[in-house]
Short mmCIF file of C-alpha atoms in Angstrom, two decimals:
data_model
loop_
_atom_site.label_atom_id
_atom_site.label_comp_id
_atom_site.label_asym_id
_atom_site.label_seq_id
_atom_site.Cartn_x
_atom_site.Cartn_y
_atom_site.Cartn_z
CA MET P 700 -48.98 -104.33 8.26
CA LEU P 701 -47.04 -103.43 5.10
CA LEU P 702 -45.47 -106.80 4.45
CA SER P 703 -46.68 -110.14 5.86
CA ILE P 704 -45.01 -113.36 4.85
CA GLU P 705 -46.61 -116.59 5.91
CA ASN P 706 -44.80 -119.94 5.99
CA ILE P 707 -43.02 -119.49 2.60
CA ASN P 708 -40.73 -122.39 1.48
CA VAL P 709 -38.11 -121.80 -1.33
CA TYR P 710 -36.11 -124.48 -2.99
CA TYR P 711 -32.93 -124.45 -5.10
CA GLY P 712 -33.46 -127.49 -7.10
CA ARG P 713 -33.57 -130.06 -4.36
CA LEU P 714 -32.13 -127.92 -1.77
CA HIS P 715 -34.74 -126.60 0.72
CA ALA P 716 -33.55 -123.15 1.15
CA LEU P 717 -36.26 -121.63 3.26
CA ARG P 718 -38.27 -123.58 5.51
CA ASP P 719 -41.65 -122.09 6.71
CA VAL P 720 -40.49 -118.62 7.15
CA SER P 721 -42.84 -116.08 8.35
CA LEU P 722 -42.20 -112.41 9.15
CA GLN P 723 -43.86 -109.05 9.20
CA VAL P 724 -42.80 -105.60 8.55
CA ASP P 725 -44.88 -102.60 9.71
CA ARG P 726 -45.18 -99.37 7.88
CA GLY P 727 -42.24 -97.04 8.97
CA GLU P 728 -40.07 -99.77 10.40
CA ILE P 729 -36.59 -100.98 9.78
CA VAL P 730 -36.46 -104.65 10.25
CA SER P 731 -33.38 -106.55 10.12
CA LEU P 732 -32.84 -110.13 9.06
CA ILE P 733 -29.55 -111.36 10.48
CA GLY P 734 -27.79 -114.75 10.22
CA ALA P 735 -24.65 -116.65 9.00
CA ASN P 736 -23.52 -116.82 5.50
CA GLY P 737 -25.94 -119.39 3.56
CA ALA P 738 -28.64 -118.99 6.18
CA GLY P 739 -31.07 -117.87 3.43
CA LYS P 740 -31.24 -114.24 4.00
CA SER P 741 -30.81 -113.23 0.47
CA THR P 742 -33.03 -115.94 -0.61
CA ALA P 743 -35.75 -114.23 1.58
CA LEU P 744 -35.27 -111.03 -0.13
CA LYS P 745 -35.28 -112.74 -3.65
CA ALA P 746 -38.51 -114.47 -2.86
CA ILE P 747 -40.14 -111.30 -1.91
CA SER P 748 -39.11 -109.45 -5.01
CA GLY P 749 -39.98 -112.42 -7.30
CA VAL P 750 -36.50 -113.34 -8.45
CA LEU P 751 -37.19 -116.68 -6.85
CA ARG P 752 -40.72 -118.37 -6.64
CA PRO P 753 -41.67 -119.91 -3.47
CA ARG P 754 -42.96 -123.29 -3.57
CA SER P 755 -45.73 -122.55 -0.97
CA GLY P 756 -46.73 -119.90 1.43
CA THR P 757 -48.04 -116.32 0.82
CA ILE P 758 -46.32 -112.94 0.49
CA ASN P 759 -48.73 -110.17 1.28
CA HIS P 760 -47.82 -106.68 0.48
CA GLU P 761 -50.36 -103.84 1.00
CA GLY P 762 -53.09 -106.51 0.86
CA ARG P 763 -51.95 -108.18 -2.38
CA ASP P 764 -50.25 -111.54 -2.66
CA LEU P 765 -46.95 -111.22 -4.30
CA ALA P 766 -46.06 -115.02 -4.39
CA GLY P 767 -45.61 -116.12 -7.94
CA LEU P 768 -45.74 -112.67 -9.71
CA PRO P 769 -42.75 -111.73 -11.96
CA PRO P 770 -40.22 -109.37 -10.54
CA HIS P 771 -41.20 -106.35 -12.87
CA LYS P 772 -44.79 -106.46 -11.56
CA ILE P 773 -43.67 -106.65 -7.90
CA ALA P 774 -41.29 -103.70 -8.54
CA ARG P 775 -44.16 -101.70 -9.93
CA MET P 776 -46.28 -102.47 -6.82
CA GLY P 777 -43.76 -100.44 -4.63
CA VAL P 778 -41.15 -102.99 -3.63
CA ALA P 779 -37.49 -101.91 -4.52
CA HIS P 780 -34.92 -104.53 -3.98
CA VAL P 781 -31.22 -103.33 -3.71
CA PRO P 782 -29.45 -106.63 -4.61
CA GLU P 783 -26.31 -108.00 -2.93
CA GLY P 784 -23.27 -106.72 -4.67
CA ARG P 785 -25.38 -103.59 -5.71
CA GLY P 786 -26.25 -104.60 -9.24
CA VAL P 787 -25.43 -101.13 -10.74
CA PHE P 788 -25.26 -101.08 -14.53
CA ALA P 789 -21.60 -100.36 -14.89
CA ASN P 790 -21.80 -99.67 -18.55
CA MET P 791 -24.13 -96.79 -18.18
CA THR P 792 -23.94 -93.45 -16.45
CA VAL P 793 -25.03 -92.63 -13.11
CA ARG P 794 -27.98 -90.60 -14.44
CA GLU P 795 -28.88 -93.49 -16.75
CA ASN P 796 -28.92 -95.83 -13.71
CA LEU P 797 -31.27 -93.45 -11.80
CA LEU P 798 -33.53 -93.30 -14.80
CA LEU P 799 -33.77 -96.96 -14.84
CA GLY P 800 -34.84 -96.78 -11.31
CA ALA P 801 -37.61 -94.40 -12.41
CA TYR P 802 -38.45 -96.88 -15.20
CA ALA P 803 -41.86 -97.64 -14.12
CA ARG P 804 -42.79 -93.92 -13.89
CA ARG P 805 -44.18 -92.89 -17.11
CA SER P 806 -43.87 -89.23 -16.58
CA ARG P 807 -40.46 -87.83 -17.47
CA ARG P 808 -41.04 -84.97 -15.16
CA GLU P 809 -41.80 -87.05 -12.16
CA ALA P 810 -38.71 -89.09 -12.75
CA GLU P 811 -36.66 -86.07 -12.91
CA GLU P 812 -38.06 -84.63 -9.67
CA SER P 813 -37.39 -88.08 -7.96
CA ILE P 814 -33.72 -87.77 -9.18
CA GLU P 815 -33.26 -84.37 -8.01
CA LYS P 816 -34.54 -85.45 -4.50
CA VAL P 817 -31.83 -88.39 -4.59
CA PHE P 818 -29.24 -85.89 -5.63
CA THR P 819 -29.82 -83.79 -2.62
CA LEU P 820 -29.56 -86.80 -0.50
CA PHE P 821 -26.33 -88.03 -2.25
CA PRO P 822 -24.70 -85.07 -3.47
CA ARG P 823 -21.70 -87.07 -4.71
CA LEU P 824 -24.02 -88.86 -7.14
CA SER P 825 -25.04 -85.32 -8.55
CA GLU P 826 -21.27 -84.50 -9.11
CA ARG P 827 -20.65 -87.80 -10.94
CA SER P 828 -24.06 -87.93 -12.89
CA ALA P 829 -22.39 -88.16 -16.39
CA GLN P 830 -19.69 -90.69 -15.25
CA LEU P 831 -20.09 -94.38 -16.06
CA ALA P 832 -21.31 -96.29 -12.87
CA GLY P 833 -18.52 -98.87 -13.18
CA THR P 834 -16.05 -95.98 -12.63
CA LEU P 835 -17.39 -95.40 -9.05
CA SER P 836 -15.83 -96.47 -5.99
CA GLY P 837 -17.64 -99.17 -3.88
CA GLY P 838 -19.20 -96.85 -1.54
CA GLU P 839 -20.41 -94.60 -4.42
CA GLN P 840 -21.93 -97.74 -6.07
CA GLN P 841 -23.80 -98.49 -3.09
CA MET P 842 -25.21 -94.99 -2.76
CA LEU P 843 -26.15 -95.29 -6.43
CA ALA P 844 -27.95 -98.68 -5.94
CA ILE P 845 -29.89 -97.24 -2.95
CA GLY P 846 -30.51 -93.96 -4.62
CA ARG P 847 -31.83 -95.85 -7.83
CA ALA P 848 -34.19 -97.70 -5.70
CA LEU P 849 -35.43 -94.52 -3.95
CA VAL P 850 -36.13 -92.90 -7.28
CA ALA P 851 -39.10 -95.51 -7.67
CA ARG P 852 -40.42 -93.95 -4.42
CA PRO P 853 -40.95 -97.48 -2.97
CA SER P 854 -43.23 -98.28 0.02
CA LEU P 855 -40.83 -101.15 0.90
CA MET P 856 -37.11 -101.15 0.37
CA LEU P 857 -35.25 -104.44 0.48
CA LEU P 858 -31.56 -103.83 1.23
CA ASP P 859 -29.19 -106.96 0.72
CA GLU P 860 -25.80 -106.56 2.58
CA PRO P 861 -25.25 -102.84 2.04
CA SER P 862 -21.88 -102.98 4.13
CA MET P 863 -20.35 -105.64 1.85
CA GLY P 864 -16.98 -104.63 0.83
CA LEU P 865 -16.87 -101.10 2.50
CA SER P 866 -14.60 -99.74 4.86
CA PRO P 867 -15.84 -99.33 8.57
CA LEU P 868 -16.09 -95.56 7.93
CA LEU P 869 -18.07 -95.99 4.82
CA VAL P 870 -20.35 -98.53 6.50
CA GLY P 871 -21.09 -95.91 9.28
CA GLU P 872 -21.88 -93.34 6.50
CA ILE P 873 -24.21 -95.66 4.65
CA PHE P 874 -26.21 -96.79 7.72
CA ASN P 875 -26.63 -93.18 8.65
CA LEU P 876 -28.25 -92.62 5.31
CA ILE P 877 -30.41 -95.70 5.80
CA GLY P 878 -31.65 -94.24 8.93
CA GLU P 879 -32.25 -90.89 7.32
CA ILE P 880 -34.17 -92.63 4.38
CA ASN P 881 -36.36 -94.40 6.98
CA ARG P 882 -37.02 -91.28 8.88
CA GLU P 883 -38.33 -89.80 5.72
CA GLY P 884 -40.92 -92.53 5.43
CA THR P 885 -39.55 -95.39 3.52
CA THR P 886 -40.03 -98.78 5.23
CA ILE P 887 -36.84 -101.03 5.12
CA LEU P 888 -36.20 -104.87 5.34
CA LEU P 889 -32.41 -105.10 5.89
CA VAL P 890 -30.32 -108.05 5.26
CA GLU P 891 -26.85 -107.86 7.03
CA GLN P 892 -23.98 -110.14 8.11
CA ASN P 893 -22.92 -107.27 10.28
CA ALA P 894 -25.41 -107.89 12.89
CA TYR P 895 -24.07 -105.35 15.18
CA MET P 896 -24.73 -102.56 12.67
CA ALA P 897 -28.04 -104.00 11.54
CA LEU P 898 -29.25 -104.39 15.13
CA SER P 899 -28.16 -100.74 16.01
CA ILE P 900 -30.32 -99.25 13.30
CA ALA P 901 -33.24 -101.63 13.11
CA HIS P 902 -36.32 -101.56 15.25
CA ARG P 903 -36.85 -105.32 15.15
CA GLY P 904 -35.05 -108.14 13.97
CA TYR P 905 -35.31 -111.86 12.95
CA VAL P 906 -32.50 -114.49 13.27
CA LEU P 907 -32.36 -116.92 10.37
CA GLU P 908 -30.55 -120.18 10.80
CA ALA P 909 -30.26 -122.91 8.02
CA GLY P 910 -33.33 -121.55 6.34
CA GLY P 911 -35.61 -121.14 9.18
CA ILE P 912 -36.38 -118.41 11.73
CA VAL P 913 -35.02 -119.18 15.06
CA LEU P 914 -35.46 -115.92 16.90
CA SER P 915 -37.28 -112.62 16.52
CA GLY P 916 -37.92 -109.56 18.56
CA LEU P 917 -36.91 -105.81 19.18
CA SER P 918 -33.42 -105.15 18.32
CA ALA P 919 -32.56 -104.10 21.91
CA ASP P 920 -33.73 -107.45 23.15
CA LEU P 921 -31.91 -109.32 20.48
CA ARG P 922 -28.72 -107.59 21.19
CA LYS P 923 -28.88 -108.64 24.94
CA ASP P 924 -29.82 -112.22 23.94
CA PRO P 925 -26.98 -114.62 24.94
CA ARG P 926 -27.55 -116.67 21.83
CA VAL P 927 -27.28 -113.84 19.47
CA GLN P 928 -24.19 -112.63 21.16
CA ALA P 929 -22.48 -115.74 20.97
CA ALA P 930 -23.36 -116.49 17.48
CA TYR P 931 -23.54 -113.17 15.52
CA LEU P 932 -22.18 -110.35 17.70
CA GLY P 933 -18.79 -111.79 18.85
CA ASP P 934 -16.99 -108.96 20.50
CA VAL P 935 -19.83 -106.94 21.60
CA GLY P 936 -18.67 -103.67 23.10
CA THR P 937 -16.38 -102.76 20.23
CA PRO P 938 -18.54 -100.43 18.31
CA PRO P 939 -17.46 -99.38 14.85
CA PRO P 940 -15.79 -96.08 14.72
CA GLU P 941 -18.08 -93.20 14.42
CA MET R 1027 -7.46 -95.82 -59.38
CA GLU R 1028 -10.93 -95.46 -60.72
CA TYR R 1029 -11.18 -99.20 -60.72
CA PHE R 1030 -10.26 -99.46 -57.06
CA VAL R 1031 -12.75 -96.64 -56.10
CA GLN R 1032 -15.38 -98.47 -58.07
CA GLN R 1033 -14.76 -101.73 -56.32
CA VAL R 1034 -14.70 -99.85 -52.72
CA ILE R 1035 -18.24 -98.61 -53.86
CA ASN R 1036 -19.30 -102.02 -54.81
CA GLY R 1037 -18.03 -103.25 -51.62
CA LEU R 1038 -19.98 -100.60 -49.68
CA GLN R 1039 -23.13 -101.88 -51.28
CA ILE R 1040 -22.75 -105.49 -50.05
CA GLY R 1041 -21.37 -104.36 -46.75
CA PHE R 1042 -24.29 -102.35 -46.03
CA VAL R 1043 -26.55 -105.21 -46.60
CA TYR R 1044 -24.45 -107.39 -44.31
CA ALA R 1045 -24.40 -104.56 -41.73
CA LEU R 1046 -28.18 -104.81 -41.54
CA VAL R 1047 -28.21 -108.62 -41.03
CA ALA R 1048 -25.12 -108.46 -38.69
CA LEU R 1049 -26.92 -105.97 -36.42
CA GLY R 1050 -29.55 -108.69 -35.67
CA TYR R 1051 -26.87 -111.25 -34.66
CA THR R 1052 -25.23 -108.75 -32.46
CA LEU R 1053 -28.40 -107.35 -30.72
CA VAL R 1054 -29.71 -110.69 -30.00
CA TYR R 1055 -26.30 -111.94 -28.81
CA GLY R 1056 -26.02 -108.86 -26.51
CA ILE R 1057 -29.28 -109.51 -24.90
CA VAL R 1058 -29.63 -113.30 -24.56
CA ARG R 1059 -25.94 -114.47 -25.54
CA LEU R 1060 -27.48 -116.57 -28.21
CA ILE R 1061 -26.13 -116.93 -31.92
CA ASN R 1062 -29.43 -117.07 -33.57
CA PHE R 1063 -28.37 -119.10 -36.58
CA ALA R 1064 -31.74 -118.74 -37.97
CA HIS R 1065 -31.27 -115.08 -38.48
CA GLY R 1066 -30.09 -115.34 -42.12
CA ASP R 1067 -33.44 -117.07 -42.99
CA VAL R 1068 -35.42 -114.25 -41.58
CA PHE R 1069 -33.50 -112.10 -44.03
CA MET R 1070 -34.59 -114.61 -46.81
CA VAL R 1071 -38.12 -114.36 -45.61
CA GLY R 1072 -37.86 -110.43 -45.82
CA ALA R 1073 -36.70 -110.98 -49.52
CA PHE R 1074 -39.62 -113.08 -50.30
CA ILE R 1075 -42.13 -110.71 -48.71
CA GLY R 1076 -40.64 -108.02 -50.83
CA LEU R 1077 -41.08 -110.05 -53.94
CA TYR R 1078 -44.73 -110.70 -53.22
CA ALA R 1079 -45.46 -107.07 -52.17
CA ILE R 1080 -43.92 -105.93 -55.42
CA GLU R 1081 -45.14 -108.61 -57.93
CA ARG R 1082 -48.52 -109.66 -56.56
CA HIS R 1083 -49.64 -106.50 -54.65
CA HIS R 1084 -47.79 -103.78 -56.61
CA LEU R 1085 -47.14 -101.96 -53.42
CA PRO R 1086 -45.02 -98.67 -53.47
CA ILE R 1087 -41.61 -99.18 -52.42
CA SER R 1088 -41.92 -97.72 -48.95
CA ALA R 1089 -44.91 -100.05 -48.19
CA VAL R 1090 -42.75 -102.88 -49.52
CA PHE R 1091 -40.09 -102.13 -46.88
CA LEU R 1092 -42.90 -101.71 -44.15
CA ALA R 1093 -44.36 -105.09 -45.06
CA ALA R 1094 -41.01 -106.89 -44.90
CA VAL R 1095 -40.04 -104.98 -41.56
CA GLY R 1096 -43.33 -105.94 -39.94
CA GLY R 1097 -43.21 -109.55 -41.44
CA CYS R 1098 -39.77 -110.31 -40.25
CA ALA R 1099 -40.12 -108.64 -36.86
CA LEU R 1100 -43.11 -110.81 -36.14
CA LEU R 1101 -41.28 -113.94 -37.38
CA ALA R 1102 -38.23 -113.09 -35.12
CA MET R 1103 -40.58 -112.57 -32.17
CA ALA R 1104 -42.38 -115.69 -32.70
CA MET R 1105 -39.16 -117.64 -33.12
CA GLU R 1106 -37.94 -116.36 -29.61
CA ARG R 1107 -41.37 -116.98 -28.07
CA VAL R 1108 -41.57 -120.79 -29.30
CA ALA R 1109 -38.05 -121.97 -29.65
CA TYR R 1110 -35.74 -119.87 -27.38
CA ARG R 1111 -37.66 -118.68 -24.41
CA PRO R 1112 -38.48 -122.23 -23.05
CA LEU R 1113 -34.78 -122.80 -23.20
CA ARG R 1114 -33.49 -119.62 -21.60
CA GLU R 1115 -32.47 -121.35 -18.40
CA ALA R 1116 -31.18 -124.64 -20.08
CA PRO R 1117 -27.53 -124.96 -20.99
CA ARG R 1118 -26.30 -122.72 -23.71
CA ILE R 1119 -25.70 -125.73 -26.32
CA ALA R 1120 -29.65 -126.45 -26.21
CA SER R 1121 -30.55 -123.10 -27.58
CA LEU R 1122 -27.54 -123.14 -30.00
CA ILE R 1123 -28.87 -126.34 -31.52
CA THR R 1124 -32.34 -125.30 -31.44
CA ALA R 1125 -31.31 -122.23 -33.44
CA ILE R 1126 -29.67 -124.44 -36.11
CA GLY R 1127 -32.86 -126.62 -36.13
CA MET R 1128 -34.89 -123.40 -36.56
CA SER R 1129 -32.75 -122.31 -39.45
CA LEU R 1130 -33.26 -125.57 -41.29
CA PHE R 1131 -36.77 -125.68 -40.45
CA LEU R 1132 -37.35 -122.26 -42.08
CA GLU R 1133 -35.33 -123.19 -45.17
CA TYR R 1134 -36.98 -126.48 -45.93
CA PHE R 1135 -40.61 -125.38 -44.67
CA THR R 1136 -40.60 -122.31 -46.97
CA ALA R 1137 -39.24 -124.48 -49.75
CA LEU R 1138 -42.51 -126.40 -49.92
CA HIS R 1139 -44.68 -125.64 -52.97
CA GLN R 1140 -47.47 -124.45 -50.76
CA VAL R 1141 -45.12 -121.74 -49.05
CA PHE R 1142 -42.60 -120.08 -51.23
CA GLY R 1143 -41.65 -122.96 -53.30
CA PRO R 1144 -38.19 -124.65 -54.08
CA ASP R 1145 -37.08 -122.74 -57.12
CA TYR R 1146 -35.11 -119.56 -57.92
CA TYR R 1147 -37.30 -116.75 -58.53
CA SER R 1148 -36.52 -113.45 -60.06
CA PHE R 1149 -37.06 -110.56 -58.06
CA PRO R 1150 -38.84 -107.84 -59.84
CA ARG R 1151 -37.19 -104.38 -59.98
CA PRO R 1152 -39.53 -101.91 -58.31
CA PHE R 1153 -38.02 -99.04 -60.42
CA ALA R 1154 -35.85 -98.45 -63.49
CA VAL R 1155 -32.07 -98.66 -62.90
CA THR R 1156 -30.33 -95.42 -63.40
CA THR R 1157 -26.49 -94.85 -63.53
CA TRP R 1158 -24.74 -91.74 -62.77
CA GLU R 1159 -21.08 -91.46 -63.78
CA VAL R 1160 -18.62 -89.25 -62.51
CA ARG R 1161 -14.97 -89.29 -63.62
CA GLY R 1162 -15.19 -92.80 -64.72
CA ILE R 1163 -16.80 -94.05 -61.38
CA THR R 1164 -20.50 -95.16 -61.62
CA LEU R 1165 -22.87 -95.07 -58.95
CA THR R 1166 -26.43 -96.74 -59.67
CA ASN R 1167 -29.51 -95.53 -57.92
CA ILE R 1168 -29.83 -99.06 -56.20
CA GLN R 1169 -26.69 -98.36 -54.46
CA ALA R 1170 -27.71 -94.94 -53.56
CA ILE R 1171 -30.93 -96.48 -52.01
CA ILE R 1172 -28.97 -99.05 -50.14
CA PHE R 1173 -26.70 -96.51 -48.84
CA VAL R 1174 -29.57 -94.07 -47.82
CA VAL R 1175 -31.87 -96.85 -46.24
CA THR R 1176 -29.13 -98.51 -44.47
CA LEU R 1177 -27.81 -95.18 -42.87
CA LEU R 1178 -31.38 -94.21 -42.04
CA CYS R 1179 -31.72 -97.64 -40.26
CA LEU R 1180 -28.29 -97.20 -38.41
CA GLY R 1181 -29.41 -93.68 -37.27
CA LEU R 1182 -32.78 -95.04 -36.01
CA LEU R 1183 -31.22 -97.99 -34.15
CA GLN R 1184 -28.68 -95.64 -32.52
CA PHE R 1185 -31.50 -93.35 -31.51
CA VAL R 1186 -33.68 -96.18 -29.96
CA VAL R 1187 -30.79 -97.79 -28.22
CA TYR R 1188 -29.14 -94.86 -26.71
CA ARG R 1189 -31.91 -92.29 -26.49
CA THR R 1190 -35.10 -93.89 -25.57
CA ARG R 1191 -36.47 -95.46 -22.39
CA THR R 1192 -36.94 -98.80 -24.22
CA GLY R 1193 -33.36 -98.80 -25.43
CA ARG R 1194 -32.12 -98.02 -21.79
CA ALA R 1195 -34.21 -101.17 -20.72
CA MET R 1196 -32.53 -103.12 -23.58
CA ARG R 1197 -29.08 -102.19 -22.38
CA ALA R 1198 -30.05 -102.92 -18.81
CA VAL R 1199 -31.35 -106.43 -19.58
CA SER R 1200 -28.27 -107.01 -21.69
CA TYR R 1201 -25.94 -106.15 -18.82
CA ASP R 1202 -27.97 -107.86 -15.99
CA TYR R 1203 -31.52 -109.08 -16.67
CA VAL R 1204 -32.16 -110.15 -12.99
CA THR R 1205 -31.49 -106.52 -11.83
CA ALA R 1206 -33.24 -104.93 -14.76
CA GLY R 1207 -36.32 -106.92 -13.67
CA LEU R 1208 -36.03 -105.41 -10.17
CA MET R 1209 -36.08 -101.95 -11.86
CA GLY R 1210 -39.52 -102.80 -13.23
CA VAL R 1211 -38.35 -103.80 -16.52
CA ASN R 1212 -40.47 -106.50 -18.23
CA VAL R 1213 -37.63 -108.59 -19.34
CA ASN R 1214 -39.57 -111.06 -21.58
CA LEU R 1215 -40.95 -107.97 -23.36
CA VAL R 1216 -37.62 -106.22 -23.84
CA ILE R 1217 -36.11 -109.70 -25.22
CA SER R 1218 -39.13 -109.94 -27.62
CA LEU R 1219 -38.58 -106.49 -28.79
CA THR R 1220 -34.82 -107.01 -29.27
CA PHE R 1221 -35.83 -109.83 -31.48
CA ALA R 1222 -38.32 -107.90 -33.39
CA LEU R 1223 -35.75 -105.01 -33.94
CA GLY R 1224 -33.15 -107.53 -35.28
CA GLY R 1225 -35.70 -109.33 -37.53
CA ALA R 1226 -36.97 -105.74 -38.90
CA LEU R 1227 -33.54 -104.72 -39.95
CA ALA R 1228 -33.04 -108.23 -41.59
CA GLY R 1229 -36.27 -107.60 -43.44
CA VAL R 1230 -34.98 -104.36 -44.85
CA GLY R 1231 -31.63 -105.97 -45.74
CA GLY R 1232 -33.68 -108.76 -47.50
CA VAL R 1233 -35.49 -106.41 -49.80
CA LEU R 1234 -32.40 -104.28 -50.55
CA TYR R 1235 -30.55 -107.66 -51.31
CA GLY R 1236 -33.26 -108.66 -53.70
CA ILE R 1237 -33.28 -105.32 -55.44
CA ALA R 1238 -29.39 -105.46 -55.84
CA TYR R 1239 -29.02 -109.19 -56.61
CA PRO R 1240 -32.50 -109.99 -58.27
CA GLN R 1241 -32.72 -113.64 -57.65
CA VAL R 1242 -34.37 -115.18 -54.49
CA ASN R 1243 -34.45 -118.71 -53.15
CA THR R 1244 -35.30 -120.13 -49.84
CA PHE R 1245 -31.56 -120.98 -49.08
CA MET R 1246 -30.38 -117.49 -50.19
CA GLY R 1247 -29.88 -116.45 -46.61
CA VAL R 1248 -27.45 -119.02 -45.58
CA MET R 1249 -24.36 -117.40 -47.18
CA PRO R 1250 -25.25 -113.81 -46.18
CA GLY R 1251 -26.21 -115.10 -42.83
CA LEU R 1252 -22.83 -116.64 -42.19
CA LYS R 1253 -20.97 -113.74 -43.56
CA ALA R 1254 -22.96 -111.31 -41.44
CA PHE R 1255 -22.37 -113.55 -38.49
CA THR R 1256 -18.73 -113.48 -39.37
CA ALA R 1257 -18.88 -109.63 -39.59
CA ALA R 1258 -20.43 -109.45 -36.11
CA VAL R 1259 -17.74 -111.52 -34.68
CA LEU R 1260 -15.16 -109.59 -36.46
CA GLY R 1261 -16.31 -106.24 -35.14
CA GLY R 1262 -17.04 -107.76 -31.59
CA ILE R 1263 -20.33 -109.71 -31.07
CA GLY R 1264 -22.56 -107.73 -28.81
CA SER R 1265 -21.17 -104.36 -30.00
CA ILE R 1266 -23.67 -102.30 -32.50
CA PRO R 1267 -20.81 -100.13 -34.22
CA GLY R 1268 -18.54 -103.26 -34.27
CA ALA R 1269 -21.30 -105.15 -36.33
CA VAL R 1270 -21.41 -102.29 -38.82
CA LEU R 1271 -17.45 -101.92 -39.04
CA GLY R 1272 -17.22 -105.88 -39.40
CA ALA R 1273 -19.89 -105.86 -42.14
CA LEU R 1274 -18.08 -103.05 -44.04
CA ILE R 1275 -14.65 -104.81 -43.88
CA MET R 1276 -16.26 -108.07 -44.93
CA GLY R 1277 -18.02 -106.25 -47.93
CA GLN R 1278 -14.54 -104.65 -48.98
CA SER R 1279 -12.65 -108.03 -48.53
CA GLU R 1280 -15.05 -109.69 -50.66
CA THR R 1281 -15.23 -107.17 -53.56
CA LEU R 1282 -11.52 -106.60 -53.37
CA THR R 1283 -10.74 -110.36 -53.58
CA ALA R 1284 -13.03 -110.90 -56.55
CA ALA R 1285 -11.53 -107.79 -58.10
CA TYR R 1286 -7.81 -108.39 -57.74
CA LEU R 1287 -7.73 -112.22 -57.03
CA SER R 1288 -10.50 -114.35 -58.24
CA SER R 1289 -14.04 -114.47 -57.25
CA THR R 1290 -13.57 -118.26 -56.59
CA TYR R 1291 -11.46 -117.08 -53.30
CA ARG R 1292 -14.23 -114.70 -52.18
CA ASP R 1293 -16.05 -116.94 -49.69
CA GLY R 1294 -12.88 -118.77 -48.57
CA ILE R 1295 -11.28 -115.52 -47.45
CA ALA R 1296 -14.25 -114.33 -45.69
CA PHE R 1297 -14.19 -117.50 -43.65
CA LEU R 1298 -10.37 -117.20 -43.21
CA ILE R 1299 -11.06 -113.92 -41.56
CA LEU R 1300 -13.54 -115.61 -39.20
CA ILE R 1301 -10.95 -118.29 -38.21
CA ALA R 1302 -8.26 -115.55 -37.81
CA VAL R 1303 -10.39 -113.48 -35.79
CA LEU R 1304 -11.45 -116.34 -33.39
CA VAL R 1305 -7.71 -117.36 -33.20
CA TRP R 1306 -6.11 -113.94 -32.32
CA LYS R 1307 -8.73 -111.70 -31.30
CA PRO R 1308 -11.89 -113.63 -30.20
CA THR R 1309 -13.42 -110.51 -28.68
CA GLY R 1310 -13.30 -108.84 -32.14
CA ILE R 1311 -12.28 -105.31 -32.97
CA LEU R 1312 -14.53 -103.23 -30.78
CA GLY R 1313 -15.69 -105.89 -28.49
CA THR R 1314 -14.64 -106.04 -24.92
CA ALA R 1315 -13.81 -109.24 -22.86
CA ARG R 1316 -16.61 -109.57 -20.12
CA THR R 1317 -16.81 -112.04 -17.60
CA GLU R 1318 -19.60 -114.40 -18.31
CA LYS R 1319 -22.46 -114.21 -15.76
CA VAL R 1320 -23.40 -117.40 -13.93
#
């Protein structure tokens, strides 16, 4: 078990945002967390990466409890969080953004190697390495955000809404890349509103509703589940253009 | 014409000192969106450290600068840790009022007899003043030192902010501190270092000011602090080149007002500039409007 969350509770002030959430991610998996807007998907990722502090419960990653640690320590333990809205540093170049991804690596040479690897995965970033990140298109910014997380060579990548604001064509491209990154050995916990895409790529899934997990299982089973179909898949059978 | 050039040189002298102080306002604002009103008082502490280092300890001039740099960096870091960090998530007005309180505290606490004392003290000249004259224009070695030391500091700051890993982290925290944390950047440490950097520059400014205008008092930081703040706003607060540009403009406006109008108008015009900037171009000359983060 790479990541094991037991009964975490997270509050925004008095709002109980996550209720006794438990979930597991195995090494090598893509696990997807689906649910409606405001169900607490992003909150769960923020609790794992330390942006939010759970009031109770444990978050075990590679045998260590992350709950209560500051974000930079969690990041240095191999958890890379690609936040909703990408969070690229628009006032810095693509290369500087990638160097920040490698911030925890003291060795400049290792950082350069990781960046070169990301450039082979995303050749478009390589072409634009001297360009300010703010001038990239939405899809390129998403690639940069994912590439920046990869530079840290994380054991676990948390991806928050990678499809947000992208054209269906680009969404397909991004999801293909996510699959490729996973096949190369990175474990991924994926939060998506686009449940169809998420369940088509993930091995397993959890359904979050009003801060609590209501369903979980293999993606194939979830896709067939009538409750999931009714609530999240809508028109099943209209796959996005490939 | 000589008179005008002479005034411009004199304006550069004070403008460069303002630049060192203005940078502290702009660095801190850039990273935590706080106007640190106590920054002028850090500058004052720098001048007093310089005074003691020269008068009591007879340190060589480079050690005098180092002492002021170290002392002011520590003071600025302590201030952030004690007064501003606990209020980081509080409404902006809370830290602003705290900054004003911190400023008054430093002024009146250091005015105690057990600390620096309430009087005006003369700042010892660490070297004899020499004057060079070229075609009716004079340049003193004090001015030369101010120009050289300030330019060195500016170069060093530019290098740290744009060429080092720490500078990259500073810019990242300034842009979006939550995401910077996700990159493994220790946000608290970077904020601390930014305060230290601003304090260090103010320390250098304090010593230079003491050398150029050799009288110190615990309230001496108030006016230069406000002028440097005006300079930072004029140039575009948050912008490093803006702070320097604003400070140079302030220096010129001051000396030229004193030279061609009357020195009684000097401060009035300085603050008229502040009001004019806030009314017509609140983002300053080099500042960019940016949407405030929630």
